[in-house]
Short mmCIF file of C-alpha atoms in Angstrom, two decimals:
data_model
loop_
_atom_site.label_atom_id
_atom_site.label_comp_id
_atom_site.label_asym_id
_atom_site.label_seq_id
_atom_site.Cartn_x
_atom_site.Cartn_y
_atom_site.Cartn_z
CA MET S 174 0.00 0.00 0.00
CA VAL S 175 1.45 3.36 -1.09
CA VAL S 176 0.61 6.45 0.96
CA GLU S 177 1.10 9.81 -0.72
CA ASN S 178 2.51 12.65 1.34
CA GLN S 179 -0.25 15.25 1.37
CA GLY S 180 1.19 17.64 3.96
CA PHE S 181 -1.19 19.89 5.85
CA SER S 182 -3.04 21.24 2.81
CA GLY S 183 -4.30 17.92 1.46
CA LYS S 184 -3.20 18.89 -2.08
CA GLY S 185 -0.28 16.56 -2.66
CA PHE S 186 3.03 18.39 -2.36
CA ALA S 187 1.58 21.90 -2.06
CA PHE S 188 2.77 22.43 1.51
CA PRO S 189 6.52 22.47 0.78
CA TRP S 190 6.00 24.97 -2.05
CA THR S 191 3.88 27.18 0.16
CA THR S 192 6.56 27.12 2.84
CA PHE S 193 9.24 27.91 0.25
CA ASN S 194 7.26 30.83 -1.18
CA VAL S 195 6.54 32.32 2.24
CA GLY S 196 10.21 31.98 3.18
CA LEU S 197 11.31 33.63 -0.06
CA VAL S 198 8.95 36.58 0.44
CA LEU S 199 10.15 37.01 4.03
CA LEU S 200 13.77 36.86 2.88
CA ILE S 201 13.20 39.60 0.30
CA ILE S 202 11.35 41.83 2.78
CA LEU S 203 14.03 41.40 5.44
CA ALA S 204 16.83 42.02 2.92
CA LEU S 205 15.22 45.28 1.80
CA MET S 206 14.71 46.36 5.41
CA ALA S 207 18.28 45.43 6.33
CA ALA S 208 19.61 47.48 3.42
CA GLY S 209 18.18 50.58 5.08
CA PHE S 210 19.87 50.04 8.44
CA GLY S 211 23.32 51.37 9.16
CA SER S 212 25.10 54.51 10.24
CA VAL S 213 22.98 56.33 7.64
CA SER S 214 19.37 55.25 8.04
CA ILE S 215 17.44 54.97 4.76
CA PRO S 216 13.64 54.56 4.88
CA PRO S 217 12.28 51.29 3.38
CA LEU S 218 10.22 53.08 0.72
CA THR S 219 13.33 54.97 -0.38
CA VAL S 220 15.19 51.66 -0.66
CA LEU S 221 12.39 50.32 -2.88
CA GLU S 222 12.41 53.50 -4.96
CA ILE S 223 16.16 53.31 -5.52
CA LEU S 224 15.94 49.62 -6.40
CA ALA S 225 13.04 50.25 -8.81
CA SER S 226 14.93 53.10 -10.48
CA LYS S 227 17.74 50.66 -11.36
CA ILE S 228 15.44 48.17 -13.13
CA PRO S 229 15.35 48.76 -16.89
CA GLY S 230 11.89 49.24 -18.34
CA LEU S 231 10.37 50.82 -15.24
CA ASN S 232 9.77 54.55 -15.47
CA VAL S 233 10.79 55.25 -11.87
CA THR S 234 13.21 58.03 -11.12
CA PHE S 235 14.85 58.59 -7.78
CA ASP S 236 15.01 62.29 -6.94
CA GLY S 237 16.25 61.96 -3.36
CA PRO S 238 19.74 62.48 -1.98
CA GLU S 239 22.51 61.11 -4.19
CA THR S 240 24.27 59.75 -1.11
CA PHE S 241 21.41 57.29 -0.47
CA ASP S 242 21.79 55.95 -4.01
CA VAL S 243 25.57 55.60 -3.65
CA ILE S 244 25.34 53.95 -0.22
CA LEU S 245 22.82 51.35 -1.42
CA THR S 246 24.18 50.55 -4.87
CA GLN S 247 27.89 50.65 -4.09
CA LEU S 248 28.04 49.45 -0.48
CA ARG S 249 25.02 47.71 0.99
CA PHE S 250 23.57 45.75 -1.94
CA PRO S 251 26.94 44.33 -3.04
CA ARG S 252 27.71 43.29 0.55
CA GLY S 253 24.35 41.56 0.82
CA VAL S 254 24.84 39.69 -2.45
CA LEU S 255 28.36 38.69 -1.44
CA ALA S 256 27.13 37.49 1.96
CA GLY S 257 24.52 35.33 0.24
CA LEU S 258 27.07 33.85 -2.15
CA VAL S 259 29.54 33.10 0.63
CA GLY S 260 26.79 31.56 2.77
CA GLY S 261 25.66 29.42 -0.14
CA ALA S 262 29.22 28.29 -0.86
CA LEU S 263 29.77 27.40 2.79
CA SER S 264 26.51 25.45 2.94
CA ILE S 265 27.42 23.46 -0.17
CA SER S 266 30.93 22.73 1.09
CA GLY S 267 29.72 21.75 4.55
CA GLY S 268 31.61 24.52 6.31
CA THR S 269 30.32 25.89 9.57
#
């Protein structure tokens, strides 16, 4: 007798995907909030506006302080991406 894993939702393997999607959304929200924290505090909506202004095809322009743009695009976002890559490499290699 074969029993299919139905999780909590009763829809086959929908529960792991729901958990993954919720985790991904939380990760993105926390990463955007964390990008605003530091010695220079940048409001979350300003972080979103700067990020949206860098996406080609969107007609969003950032008309705030140039220092916010420089801090996010040249310091905080690259550090966050590098931290994710290093964490991923360590998890694959088994490093702690």
